[in-house]
Amino acid sequence: MTTPPTIRRRVDPRAERAARTILTGQRPRLLRLPVAATTNERRRDPRAIRDAALVQHHPRPRYDWTRDAASAGIAPMMGAAIAAAPAPPLQVIAEPAYLILAMLDRPGGEVSEHDRQVIAAARLLADAGGGAVVTVSTGSGEALAVAGSDRHVALPDGWADDYVPERRAAAASALMEALSPRHILFPDSPDGADVARRVAAAAGERLFAGVQSLGPDRATRQSAGGSLETGHRPTRLMTVAADAFAPLDGVRHEARPLDLAAPQTAGEEVLPRLGGARRLSVDPDALSLSETDFILSAGNGVTDWGSFAELGEALGATRAGSRVVCDAGHLPRERQVGASGTVVSARCYLAFGIAGAPQHLQGITGVRHVIAINTDLHAEMIKRADLSIVADAQAVMPALIRLIRERRHA
């Protein structure tokens, strides 16, 4: 009886180092935090691969290297040897020594990348001494559990789209009194910084703005183009700079809802309101590739440029392309993604017909989610992608356009 091969999980030190890397600054900076080991790749078993490729024993061994373990019929053995990757254990802090409040923007009801970074900064302070992170935002806390939230205070859903900073400032002040947190962190965004300054003025507290490095004993920020660094002991109120802290991955916390009385704002009916305040719709193709959150990119595998343009309009995505596409004149040069073009950090990168040259992959290092459509199962872009469709781009694009139209008119 053949013994199933023993498969060990691969630990990638480069991926672990990348998980610790802070995105800002002139020099590489690493978080001094334990990170989950990168175990998303299997260690290859050369003996199993060789046995699977063997097609003839005599007179001389012959191998077909296009065959894999599954085609050779040993997939059941491989499956028995490889245990499914376990889900991250639930981390419960039943009796926290202190609380760290994270006041989130959550624009449009979605947890933004900046919000996740604020939670990561709050975890640095909480984990240093047995504390817990309390997130405060509209919506439920389910999406915040995997970002590192231990408790969640839900603000009224009607506050999501109204620009009334007095209400959020009053809610933060009420939570300061009710929970007595050690620190309160805000995003250093237009809305978050506005609320933070109002809370600091009302409470008479010092505000340390634009934090880029944080620990239990010291907070720092850079100025003058990075040539000057200002440090201070962490104040009670701080705003967190964008892209200064790496969001947490591979964690799962409680995000237990806290039942607190709804915050009341005295004289809310007479609060000044900006009745005309709204988010302006912007042509996605007018945005710089370094600023947009959603990129639709084309490579040499795209020939139907009419469908590509129509899909970009339907998705509301900024169009981009590989070097080959821009050299051919299908897209302007400023739309080129890669080391020789623009290095992007979008939340979603939808790649059609891009094989994945090294210089192109360097340009999407900071992208959070990559979706690849390619006919080549072994393309480097497929390996880089979080979700892949192995199909012709010309067939997938019209199908997506039809699906979007059906959903909108349903």
mmCIF file of C-alpha atoms in Angstrom:
data_model
loop_
_atom_site.group_PDB
_atom_site.id
_atom_site.type_symbol
_atom_site.label_atom_id
_atom_site.label_comp_id
_atom_site.label_asym_id
_atom_site.label_seq_id
_atom_site.Cartn_x
_atom_site.Cartn_y
_atom_site.Cartn_z
ATOM 1 C CA MET A 1 0.000 0.000 0.000
ATOM 2 C CA THR A 2 1.365 3.352 -1.025
ATOM 3 C CA THR A 3 1.921 5.787 1.818
ATOM 4 C CA PRO A 4 0.342 9.195 1.134
ATOM 5 C CA PRO A 5 3.016 11.843 0.606
ATOM 6 C CA THR A 6 3.609 14.205 3.481
ATOM 7 C CA ILE A 7 2.998 17.801 2.417
ATOM 8 C CA ARG A 8 4.346 20.660 4.496
ATOM 9 C CA ARG A 9 3.043 24.188 4.342
ATOM 10 C CA ARG A 10 5.421 26.732 2.867
ATOM 11 C CA VAL A 11 6.479 29.662 5.022
ATOM 12 C CA ASP A 12 7.441 32.620 2.854
ATOM 13 C CA PRO A 13 9.781 35.042 4.689
ATOM 14 C CA ARG A 14 9.467 37.620 1.912
ATOM 15 C CA ALA A 15 5.685 37.671 2.252
ATOM 16 C CA GLU A 16 5.983 38.000 6.025
ATOM 17 C CA ARG A 17 8.364 40.936 5.596
ATOM 18 C CA ALA A 18 5.971 42.542 3.103
ATOM 19 C CA ALA A 19 3.146 42.170 5.634
ATOM 20 C CA ARG A 20 5.184 44.151 8.152
ATOM 21 C CA THR A 21 6.236 46.893 5.728
ATOM 22 C CA ILE A 22 4.749 50.349 6.275
ATOM 23 C CA LEU A 23 3.908 52.016 2.988
ATOM 24 C CA THR A 24 5.112 55.549 3.666
ATOM 25 C CA GLY A 25 8.503 57.086 4.199
ATOM 26 C CA GLN A 26 11.772 57.394 2.334
ATOM 27 C CA ARG A 27 13.265 54.286 3.944
ATOM 28 C CA PRO A 28 11.643 50.871 4.497
ATOM 29 C CA ARG A 29 9.972 50.727 7.916
ATOM 30 C CA LEU A 30 8.664 47.560 9.531
ATOM 31 C CA LEU A 31 5.945 47.049 12.105
ATOM 32 C CA ARG A 32 7.252 45.363 15.242
ATOM 33 C CA LEU A 33 4.287 43.012 15.362
ATOM 34 C CA PRO A 34 3.930 39.260 15.018
ATOM 35 C CA VAL A 35 2.215 38.453 11.743
ATOM 36 C CA ALA A 36 0.449 35.300 10.684
ATOM 37 C CA ALA A 37 2.728 32.923 8.816
ATOM 38 C CA THR A 38 2.121 32.887 5.098
ATOM 39 C CA THR A 39 0.867 29.387 4.392
ATOM 40 C CA ASN A 40 -1.140 29.848 1.227
ATOM 41 C CA GLU A 41 1.282 27.828 -0.913
ATOM 42 C CA ARG A 42 2.009 24.115 -0.697
ATOM 43 C CA ARG A 43 5.536 22.823 -0.572
ATOM 44 C CA ARG A 44 6.111 20.900 -3.775
ATOM 45 C CA ASP A 45 6.915 17.203 -3.550
ATOM 46 C CA PRO A 46 9.347 16.427 -6.405
ATOM 47 C CA ARG A 47 8.918 12.665 -5.998
ATOM 48 C CA ALA A 48 5.143 12.872 -6.351
ATOM 49 C CA ILE A 49 5.501 15.125 -9.401
ATOM 50 C CA ARG A 50 7.994 12.735 -11.009
ATOM 51 C CA ASP A 51 5.809 9.688 -10.315
ATOM 52 C CA ALA A 52 2.795 11.464 -11.779
ATOM 53 C CA ALA A 53 4.704 12.339 -14.959
ATOM 54 C CA LEU A 54 6.082 8.806 -15.527
ATOM 55 C CA VAL A 55 4.415 7.218 -18.579
ATOM 56 C CA GLN A 56 6.854 4.388 -19.430
ATOM 57 C CA HIS A 57 9.234 2.289 -17.323
ATOM 58 C CA HIS A 58 11.062 0.186 -19.928
ATOM 59 C CA PRO A 59 13.336 0.183 -21.760
ATOM 60 C CA ARG A 60 14.021 3.724 -20.598
ATOM 61 C CA PRO A 61 11.874 5.878 -18.294
ATOM 62 C CA ARG A 62 9.813 8.460 -20.148
ATOM 63 C CA TYR A 63 8.103 11.424 -18.515
ATOM 64 C CA ASP A 64 5.284 13.693 -19.598
ATOM 65 C CA TRP A 65 5.848 16.899 -17.648
ATOM 66 C CA THR A 66 2.515 18.352 -18.780
ATOM 67 C CA ARG A 67 0.737 15.913 -16.468
ATOM 68 C CA ASP A 68 0.132 16.807 -12.847
ATOM 69 C CA ALA A 69 -0.813 14.967 -9.696
ATOM 70 C CA ALA A 70 -4.543 15.266 -10.349
ATOM 71 C CA SER A 71 -4.334 13.757 -13.882
ATOM 72 C CA ALA A 72 -2.240 10.859 -12.585
ATOM 73 C CA GLY A 73 -4.952 9.782 -10.195
ATOM 74 C CA ILE A 74 -3.147 10.553 -6.958
ATOM 75 C CA ALA A 75 -5.335 13.531 -6.103
ATOM 76 C CA PRO A 76 -7.125 11.547 -3.341
ATOM 77 C CA MET A 77 -3.779 10.863 -1.673
ATOM 78 C CA MET A 78 -2.759 14.485 -1.972
ATOM 79 C CA GLY A 79 -6.098 15.590 -0.555
ATOM 80 C CA ALA A 80 -5.739 13.220 2.384
ATOM 81 C CA ALA A 81 -2.295 14.562 3.142
ATOM 82 C CA ILE A 82 -3.154 18.219 2.840
ATOM 83 C CA ALA A 83 -5.377 19.539 5.574
ATOM 84 C CA ALA A 84 -7.552 22.518 4.816
ATOM 85 C CA ALA A 85 -6.075 25.781 6.008
ATOM 86 C CA PRO A 86 -7.753 26.526 9.343
ATOM 87 C CA ALA A 87 -9.739 29.708 9.819
ATOM 88 C CA PRO A 88 -8.093 32.306 12.046
ATOM 89 C CA PRO A 89 -8.976 31.613 15.693
ATOM 90 C CA LEU A 90 -11.467 33.962 17.298
ATOM 91 C CA GLN A 91 -9.647 36.310 19.642
ATOM 92 C CA VAL A 92 -11.776 37.251 22.644
ATOM 93 C CA ILE A 93 -10.803 39.885 25.182
ATOM 94 C CA ALA A 94 -13.357 39.360 27.938
ATOM 95 C CA GLU A 95 -11.972 41.769 30.535
ATOM 96 C CA PRO A 96 -9.870 44.429 28.829
ATOM 97 C CA ALA A 97 -7.505 46.458 30.966
ATOM 98 C CA TYR A 98 -8.417 49.603 29.023
ATOM 99 C CA LEU A 99 -10.158 50.683 25.835
ATOM 100 C CA ILE A 100 -8.910 52.287 22.618
ATOM 101 C CA LEU A 101 -11.603 54.047 20.575
ATOM 102 C CA ALA A 102 -11.367 54.086 16.766
ATOM 103 C CA MET A 103 -13.749 56.622 15.219
ATOM 104 C CA LEU A 104 -14.194 55.505 11.602
ATOM 105 C CA ASP A 105 -15.378 57.399 8.530
ATOM 106 C CA ARG A 106 -16.953 54.388 6.770
ATOM 107 C CA PRO A 107 -17.937 56.402 3.665
ATOM 108 C CA GLY A 108 -21.031 55.056 1.950
ATOM 109 C CA GLY A 109 -21.351 52.384 4.631
ATOM 110 C CA GLU A 110 -18.181 50.541 3.475
ATOM 111 C CA VAL A 111 -15.069 50.001 5.565
ATOM 112 C CA SER A 112 -12.409 51.983 3.732
ATOM 113 C CA GLU A 113 -8.719 51.124 3.586
ATOM 114 C CA HIS A 114 -8.016 54.127 5.810
ATOM 115 C CA ASP A 115 -10.518 52.824 8.374
ATOM 116 C CA ARG A 116 -8.707 49.477 8.450
ATOM 117 C CA GLN A 117 -5.412 51.275 8.982
ATOM 118 C CA VAL A 118 -6.873 53.204 11.926
ATOM 119 C CA ILE A 119 -7.970 49.902 13.502
ATOM 120 C CA ALA A 120 -4.468 48.480 12.945
ATOM 121 C CA ALA A 121 -2.965 51.498 14.721
ATOM 122 C CA ALA A 122 -5.446 51.075 17.572
ATOM 123 C CA ARG A 123 -4.426 47.419 17.889
ATOM 124 C CA LEU A 124 -0.799 48.480 18.453
ATOM 125 C CA LEU A 125 -1.911 50.404 21.531
ATOM 126 C CA ALA A 126 -4.405 47.792 22.728
ATOM 127 C CA ASP A 127 -2.129 44.759 22.358
ATOM 128 C CA ALA A 128 0.667 46.454 24.285
ATOM 129 C CA GLY A 129 -1.136 45.972 27.608
ATOM 130 C CA GLY A 130 -4.238 43.806 27.334
ATOM 131 C CA GLY A 131 -6.577 46.482 26.011
ATOM 132 C CA ALA A 132 -9.470 46.230 23.566
ATOM 133 C CA VAL A 133 -10.319 48.177 20.425
ATOM 134 C CA VAL A 134 -13.775 49.760 20.252
ATOM 135 C CA THR A 135 -14.819 50.852 16.773
ATOM 136 C CA VAL A 136 -17.434 53.574 16.327
ATOM 137 C CA SER A 137 -19.222 53.972 12.998
ATOM 138 C CA THR A 138 -22.499 53.585 11.190
ATOM 139 C CA GLY A 139 -23.486 50.053 10.219
ATOM 140 C CA SER A 140 -22.841 46.736 11.913
ATOM 141 C CA GLY A 141 -19.536 45.464 13.213
ATOM 142 C CA GLU A 142 -19.433 42.192 11.246
ATOM 143 C CA ALA A 143 -17.094 43.592 8.593
ATOM 144 C CA LEU A 144 -14.886 45.050 11.327
ATOM 145 C CA ALA A 145 -14.228 41.737 13.094
ATOM 146 C CA VAL A 146 -11.637 40.678 10.499
ATOM 147 C CA ALA A 147 -10.051 44.128 10.695
ATOM 148 C CA GLY A 148 -9.311 43.815 14.427
ATOM 149 C CA SER A 149 -12.321 45.230 16.297
ATOM 150 C CA ASP A 150 -13.143 43.809 19.759
ATOM 151 C CA ARG A 151 -16.234 45.938 20.462
ATOM 152 C CA HIS A 152 -18.450 48.021 18.207
ATOM 153 C CA VAL A 153 -20.677 51.016 18.819
ATOM 154 C CA ALA A 154 -23.153 51.533 15.980
ATOM 155 C CA LEU A 155 -24.150 55.085 15.143
ATOM 156 C CA PRO A 156 -27.565 55.734 13.553
ATOM 157 C CA ASP A 157 -27.636 54.720 9.896
ATOM 158 C CA GLY A 158 -29.030 58.120 8.961
ATOM 159 C CA TRP A 159 -25.685 59.677 9.839
ATOM 160 C CA ALA A 160 -23.858 57.923 7.015
ATOM 161 C CA ASP A 161 -24.495 60.457 4.260
ATOM 162 C CA ASP A 162 -25.231 63.679 6.178
ATOM 163 C CA TYR A 163 -22.346 66.057 6.692
ATOM 164 C CA VAL A 164 -23.102 67.188 10.245
ATOM 165 C CA PRO A 165 -19.755 66.934 12.066
ATOM 166 C CA GLU A 166 -21.294 68.352 15.246
ATOM 167 C CA ARG A 167 -23.263 65.133 15.702
ATOM 168 C CA ARG A 168 -20.224 62.870 15.404
ATOM 169 C CA ALA A 169 -18.213 65.158 17.663
ATOM 170 C CA ALA A 170 -20.988 65.072 20.271
ATOM 171 C CA ALA A 171 -21.142 61.273 20.008
ATOM 172 C CA ALA A 172 -17.369 61.020 20.495
ATOM 173 C CA SER A 173 -17.538 63.309 23.527
ATOM 174 C CA ALA A 174 -20.364 61.221 25.016
ATOM 175 C CA LEU A 175 -18.363 58.020 24.492
ATOM 176 C CA MET A 176 -15.323 59.620 26.116
ATOM 177 C CA GLU A 177 -17.409 60.198 29.225
ATOM 178 C CA ALA A 178 -19.179 56.812 29.164
ATOM 179 C CA LEU A 179 -16.229 54.523 28.357
ATOM 180 C CA SER A 180 -13.213 56.541 29.577
ATOM 181 C CA PRO A 181 -10.943 55.281 26.779
ATOM 182 C CA ARG A 182 -7.190 55.658 27.090
ATOM 183 C CA HIS A 183 -6.845 56.922 23.500
ATOM 184 C CA ILE A 184 -9.192 57.918 20.678
ATOM 185 C CA LEU A 185 -7.979 57.593 17.093
ATOM 186 C CA PHE A 186 -9.492 59.270 14.029
ATOM 187 C CA PRO A 187 -8.608 58.964 10.339
ATOM 188 C CA ASP A 188 -6.592 61.967 9.188
ATOM 189 C CA SER A 189 -9.135 62.480 6.398
ATOM 190 C CA PRO A 190 -11.226 65.576 5.625
ATOM 191 C CA ASP A 191 -14.173 64.286 7.692
ATOM 192 C CA GLY A 192 -12.222 62.470 10.405
ATOM 193 C CA ALA A 193 -9.804 65.345 11.021
ATOM 194 C CA ASP A 194 -12.720 67.800 11.208
ATOM 195 C CA VAL A 195 -14.427 65.737 13.919
ATOM 196 C CA ALA A 196 -11.149 65.221 15.799
ATOM 197 C CA ARG A 197 -10.464 68.950 16.029
ATOM 198 C CA ARG A 198 -13.978 69.648 17.258
ATOM 199 C CA VAL A 199 -13.651 66.977 19.968
ATOM 200 C CA ALA A 200 -10.248 68.309 21.035
ATOM 201 C CA ALA A 201 -11.575 71.868 21.294
ATOM 202 C CA ALA A 202 -14.650 70.798 23.274
ATOM 203 C CA ALA A 203 -12.673 68.595 25.683
ATOM 204 C CA GLY A 204 -9.682 70.899 26.038
ATOM 205 C CA GLU A 205 -7.401 68.010 25.058
ATOM 206 C CA ARG A 206 -4.209 68.142 23.011
ATOM 207 C CA LEU A 207 -4.514 66.636 19.517
ATOM 208 C CA PHE A 208 -1.540 64.958 17.844
ATOM 209 C CA ALA A 209 -2.372 64.939 14.119
ATOM 210 C CA GLY A 210 -1.018 62.885 11.239
ATOM 211 C CA VAL A 211 0.507 60.003 13.215
ATOM 212 C CA GLN A 212 2.762 57.821 11.042
ATOM 213 C CA SER A 213 4.431 55.651 13.672
ATOM 214 C CA LEU A 214 2.838 54.607 16.933
ATOM 215 C CA GLY A 215 3.711 52.680 20.062
ATOM 216 C CA PRO A 216 2.621 52.699 23.703
ATOM 217 C CA ASP A 217 5.358 55.213 24.583
ATOM 218 C CA ARG A 218 5.854 57.295 21.450
ATOM 219 C CA ALA A 219 3.981 58.648 18.434
ATOM 220 C CA THR A 220 5.766 60.287 15.507
ATOM 221 C CA ARG A 221 4.953 62.093 12.295
ATOM 222 C CA GLN A 222 7.014 63.475 9.446
ATOM 223 C CA SER A 223 7.012 66.937 7.929
ATOM 224 C CA ALA A 224 9.082 69.083 5.569
ATOM 225 C CA GLY A 225 9.036 66.392 2.911
ATOM 226 C CA GLY A 226 10.165 63.702 5.315
ATOM 227 C CA SER A 227 13.281 65.567 6.436
ATOM 228 C CA LEU A 228 11.836 66.387 9.868
ATOM 229 C CA GLU A 229 10.292 63.934 12.327
ATOM 230 C CA THR A 230 8.289 65.072 15.325
ATOM 231 C CA GLY A 231 7.828 62.708 18.250
ATOM 232 C CA HIS A 232 5.624 62.900 21.314
ATOM 233 C CA ARG A 233 4.213 60.630 23.973
ATOM 234 C CA PRO A 234 0.832 59.411 22.642
ATOM 235 C CA THR A 235 -1.842 61.935 23.489
ATOM 236 C CA ARG A 236 -5.419 60.962 24.221
ATOM 237 C CA LEU A 237 -6.632 62.251 20.842
ATOM 238 C CA MET A 238 -4.743 61.424 17.645
ATOM 239 C CA THR A 239 -5.409 61.307 13.909
ATOM 240 C CA VAL A 240 -3.805 58.552 11.826
ATOM 241 C CA ALA A 241 -2.199 59.411 8.481
ATOM 242 C CA ALA A 242 -3.271 57.457 5.414
ATOM 243 C CA ASP A 243 -1.089 54.480 4.418
ATOM 244 C CA ALA A 244 1.043 54.751 7.560
ATOM 245 C CA PHE A 245 -0.039 51.396 9.022
ATOM 246 C CA ALA A 246 -0.587 48.088 7.269
ATOM 247 C CA PRO A 247 -4.158 46.758 7.670
ATOM 248 C CA LEU A 248 -4.425 43.500 9.581
ATOM 249 C CA ASP A 249 -4.962 40.251 7.696
ATOM 250 C CA GLY A 250 -5.530 36.741 8.991
ATOM 251 C CA VAL A 251 -7.139 37.879 12.247
ATOM 252 C CA ARG A 252 -10.648 37.522 13.647
ATOM 253 C CA HIS A 253 -11.927 39.412 16.665
ATOM 254 C CA GLU A 254 -15.337 39.603 18.331
ATOM 255 C CA ALA A 255 -16.587 43.018 17.247
ATOM 256 C CA ARG A 256 -19.163 42.532 20.005
ATOM 257 C CA PRO A 257 -21.870 45.227 19.862
ATOM 258 C CA LEU A 258 -22.025 47.533 22.866
ATOM 259 C CA ASP A 259 -25.505 48.521 23.962
ATOM 260 C CA LEU A 260 -25.180 52.179 24.812
ATOM 261 C CA ALA A 261 -27.783 54.889 24.866
ATOM 262 C CA ALA A 262 -28.105 56.677 21.547
ATOM 263 C CA PRO A 263 -25.945 59.809 21.625
ATOM 264 C CA GLN A 264 -27.977 62.956 22.013
ATOM 265 C CA THR A 265 -26.948 66.288 20.586
ATOM 266 C CA ALA A 266 -28.350 69.263 22.405
ATOM 267 C CA GLY A 267 -30.295 71.524 20.090
ATOM 268 C CA GLU A 268 -29.774 69.262 17.110
ATOM 269 C CA GLU A 269 -32.679 70.854 15.307
ATOM 270 C CA VAL A 270 -30.778 74.140 15.107
ATOM 271 C CA LEU A 271 -27.430 72.675 14.071
ATOM 272 C CA PRO A 272 -26.058 74.294 10.925
ATOM 273 C CA ARG A 273 -26.404 71.960 7.979
ATOM 274 C CA LEU A 274 -24.783 72.053 4.575
ATOM 275 C CA GLY A 275 -27.878 71.141 2.628
ATOM 276 C CA GLY A 276 -26.035 71.164 -0.687
ATOM 277 C CA ALA A 277 -23.155 68.975 0.464
ATOM 278 C CA ARG A 278 -22.877 65.827 -1.620
ATOM 279 C CA ARG A 279 -20.271 63.682 -3.263
ATOM 280 C CA LEU A 280 -19.668 64.858 -6.804
ATOM 281 C CA SER A 281 -19.659 62.283 -9.554
ATOM 282 C CA VAL A 282 -16.317 62.237 -11.335
ATOM 283 C CA ASP A 283 -15.428 60.723 -14.677
ATOM 284 C CA PRO A 284 -13.276 57.717 -13.696
ATOM 285 C CA ASP A 285 -11.016 58.250 -16.702
ATOM 286 C CA ALA A 286 -10.271 61.769 -15.474
ATOM 287 C CA LEU A 287 -8.701 60.381 -12.306
ATOM 288 C CA SER A 288 -5.007 59.685 -12.001
ATOM 289 C CA LEU A 289 -4.114 56.003 -11.780
ATOM 290 C CA SER A 290 -2.366 56.688 -8.484
ATOM 291 C CA GLU A 291 -5.597 58.102 -6.993
ATOM 292 C CA THR A 292 -8.343 55.799 -8.217
ATOM 293 C CA ASP A 293 -9.661 52.834 -6.226
ATOM 294 C CA PHE A 294 -10.948 50.695 -9.104
ATOM 295 C CA ILE A 295 -8.902 50.001 -12.251
ATOM 296 C CA LEU A 296 -9.949 48.098 -15.372
ATOM 297 C CA SER A 297 -6.761 47.127 -17.187
ATOM 298 C CA ALA A 298 -6.168 45.598 -20.617
ATOM 299 C CA GLY A 299 -3.283 43.623 -22.032
ATOM 300 C CA ASN A 300 -2.279 42.077 -25.321
ATOM 301 C CA GLY A 301 -5.136 39.592 -25.020
ATOM 302 C CA VAL A 302 -7.782 42.304 -25.562
ATOM 303 C CA THR A 303 -8.901 42.996 -29.131
ATOM 304 C CA ASP A 304 -12.483 44.204 -28.628
ATOM 305 C CA TRP A 305 -11.787 47.764 -27.499
ATOM 306 C CA GLY A 306 -15.405 48.815 -27.876
ATOM 307 C CA SER A 307 -16.500 46.296 -25.252
ATOM 308 C CA PHE A 308 -13.552 47.274 -23.055
ATOM 309 C CA ALA A 309 -14.634 50.934 -23.073
ATOM 310 C CA GLU A 310 -18.280 49.973 -22.494
ATOM 311 C CA LEU A 311 -17.353 47.724 -19.573
ATOM 312 C CA GLY A 312 -15.276 50.483 -17.988
ATOM 313 C CA GLU A 313 -18.237 52.849 -18.195
ATOM 314 C CA ALA A 314 -20.631 50.236 -16.779
ATOM 315 C CA LEU A 315 -18.339 49.458 -13.836
ATOM 316 C CA GLY A 316 -17.337 53.043 -13.163
ATOM 317 C CA ALA A 317 -13.695 51.971 -13.331
ATOM 318 C CA THR A 318 -10.631 53.868 -14.496
ATOM 319 C CA ARG A 319 -9.207 52.328 -17.658
ATOM 320 C CA ALA A 320 -5.548 51.380 -17.848
ATOM 321 C CA GLY A 321 -3.293 49.009 -19.737
ATOM 322 C CA SER A 322 0.000 47.224 -20.014
ATOM 323 C CA ARG A 323 3.052 48.586 -21.809
ATOM 324 C CA VAL A 324 2.221 46.628 -24.983
ATOM 325 C CA VAL A 325 -1.227 48.217 -25.144
ATOM 326 C CA CYS A 326 0.114 51.749 -24.672
ATOM 327 C CA ASP A 327 2.928 51.186 -27.190
ATOM 328 C CA ALA A 328 0.305 50.127 -29.742
ATOM 329 C CA GLY A 329 -1.631 53.363 -29.164
ATOM 330 C CA HIS A 330 -4.805 51.783 -27.780
ATOM 331 C CA LEU A 331 -4.471 53.835 -24.573
ATOM 332 C CA PRO A 332 -2.481 56.997 -23.795
ATOM 333 C CA ARG A 333 0.923 56.677 -22.172
ATOM 334 C CA GLU A 334 -0.275 58.049 -18.815
ATOM 335 C CA ARG A 335 -2.574 55.007 -18.570
ATOM 336 C CA GLN A 336 0.317 52.532 -18.467
ATOM 337 C CA VAL A 337 0.599 50.459 -15.293
ATOM 338 C CA GLY A 338 3.961 49.089 -14.229
ATOM 339 C CA ALA A 339 7.441 49.953 -13.061
ATOM 340 C CA SER A 340 7.977 52.003 -16.239
ATOM 341 C CA GLY A 341 4.510 53.549 -15.989
ATOM 342 C CA THR A 342 2.420 54.206 -12.874
ATOM 343 C CA VAL A 343 2.665 52.204 -9.662
ATOM 344 C CA VAL A 344 -0.916 51.863 -8.416
ATOM 345 C CA SER A 345 -2.470 51.087 -5.035
ATOM 346 C CA ALA A 346 -6.129 50.608 -5.956
ATOM 347 C CA ARG A 347 -8.476 48.475 -3.900
ATOM 348 C CA CYS A 348 -9.459 46.440 -6.966
ATOM 349 C CA TYR A 349 -7.529 45.720 -10.167
ATOM 350 C CA LEU A 350 -9.464 43.931 -12.921
ATOM 351 C CA ALA A 351 -6.980 42.638 -15.513
ATOM 352 C CA PHE A 352 -8.116 41.395 -18.945
ATOM 353 C CA GLY A 353 -5.639 39.553 -21.130
ATOM 354 C CA ILE A 354 -2.514 40.525 -19.171
ATOM 355 C CA ALA A 355 0.137 37.812 -18.942
ATOM 356 C CA GLY A 356 1.949 39.480 -16.054
ATOM 357 C CA ALA A 357 5.431 40.687 -17.002
ATOM 358 C CA PRO A 358 7.701 41.387 -14.010
ATOM 359 C CA GLN A 359 7.623 45.160 -14.522
ATOM 360 C CA HIS A 360 3.812 45.083 -14.665
ATOM 361 C CA LEU A 361 3.547 43.026 -11.480
ATOM 362 C CA GLN A 362 5.828 45.544 -9.764
ATOM 363 C CA GLY A 363 3.280 48.222 -10.603
ATOM 364 C CA ILE A 364 0.427 46.438 -8.791
ATOM 365 C CA THR A 365 2.307 45.432 -5.646
ATOM 366 C CA GLY A 366 0.165 47.735 -3.501
ATOM 367 C CA VAL A 367 -3.187 46.597 -4.956
ATOM 368 C CA ARG A 368 -5.417 44.886 -2.410
ATOM 369 C CA HIS A 369 -7.605 42.716 -4.684
ATOM 370 C CA VAL A 370 -6.606 41.475 -8.153
ATOM 371 C CA ILE A 371 -9.037 39.761 -10.539
ATOM 372 C CA ALA A 372 -7.504 38.258 -13.674
ATOM 373 C CA ILE A 373 -9.116 37.050 -16.901
ATOM 374 C CA ASN A 374 -6.746 35.108 -19.151
ATOM 375 C CA THR A 375 -6.771 32.036 -21.370
ATOM 376 C CA ASP A 376 -3.437 30.855 -19.956
ATOM 377 C CA LEU A 377 -3.911 29.028 -16.673
ATOM 378 C CA HIS A 378 -0.197 29.350 -15.904
ATOM 379 C CA ALA A 379 0.135 33.090 -16.559
ATOM 380 C CA GLU A 380 1.917 35.049 -13.844
ATOM 381 C CA MET A 381 -1.097 37.356 -13.486
ATOM 382 C CA ILE A 382 -3.275 34.331 -12.701
ATOM 383 C CA LYS A 383 -0.835 33.371 -9.946
ATOM 384 C CA ARG A 384 -0.926 36.913 -8.554
ATOM 385 C CA ALA A 385 -4.728 37.176 -8.676
ATOM 386 C CA ASP A 386 -7.099 36.620 -5.770
ATOM 387 C CA LEU A 387 -9.808 35.517 -8.229
ATOM 388 C CA SER A 388 -9.242 34.201 -11.757
ATOM 389 C CA ILE A 389 -11.368 33.422 -14.799
ATOM 390 C CA VAL A 390 -9.637 31.202 -17.348
ATOM 391 C CA ALA A 391 -11.431 32.332 -20.494
ATOM 392 C CA ASP A 392 -11.117 34.633 -23.477
ATOM 393 C CA ALA A 393 -11.463 38.317 -22.591
ATOM 394 C CA GLN A 394 -13.649 38.910 -25.670
ATOM 395 C CA ALA A 395 -16.214 36.438 -24.304
ATOM 396 C CA VAL A 396 -16.129 37.622 -20.699
ATOM 397 C CA MET A 397 -16.506 41.372 -21.306
ATOM 398 C CA PRO A 398 -19.925 41.236 -23.078
ATOM 399 C CA ALA A 399 -21.156 38.744 -20.481
ATOM 400 C CA LEU A 400 -20.221 41.117 -17.655
ATOM 401 C CA ILE A 401 -21.891 44.037 -19.422
ATOM 402 C CA ARG A 402 -25.122 42.037 -19.808
ATOM 403 C CA LEU A 403 -25.009 40.964 -16.168
ATOM 404 C CA ILE A 404 -24.523 44.548 -14.963
ATOM 405 C CA ARG A 405 -27.460 45.765 -17.046
ATOM 406 C CA GLU A 406 -29.697 42.966 -15.771
ATOM 407 C CA ARG A 407 -28.828 43.759 -12.163
ATOM 408 C CA ARG A 408 -29.483 47.481 -12.631
ATOM 409 C CA HIS A 409 -32.839 46.950 -14.295
ATOM 410 C CA ALA A 410 -33.975 44.146 -11.988
#
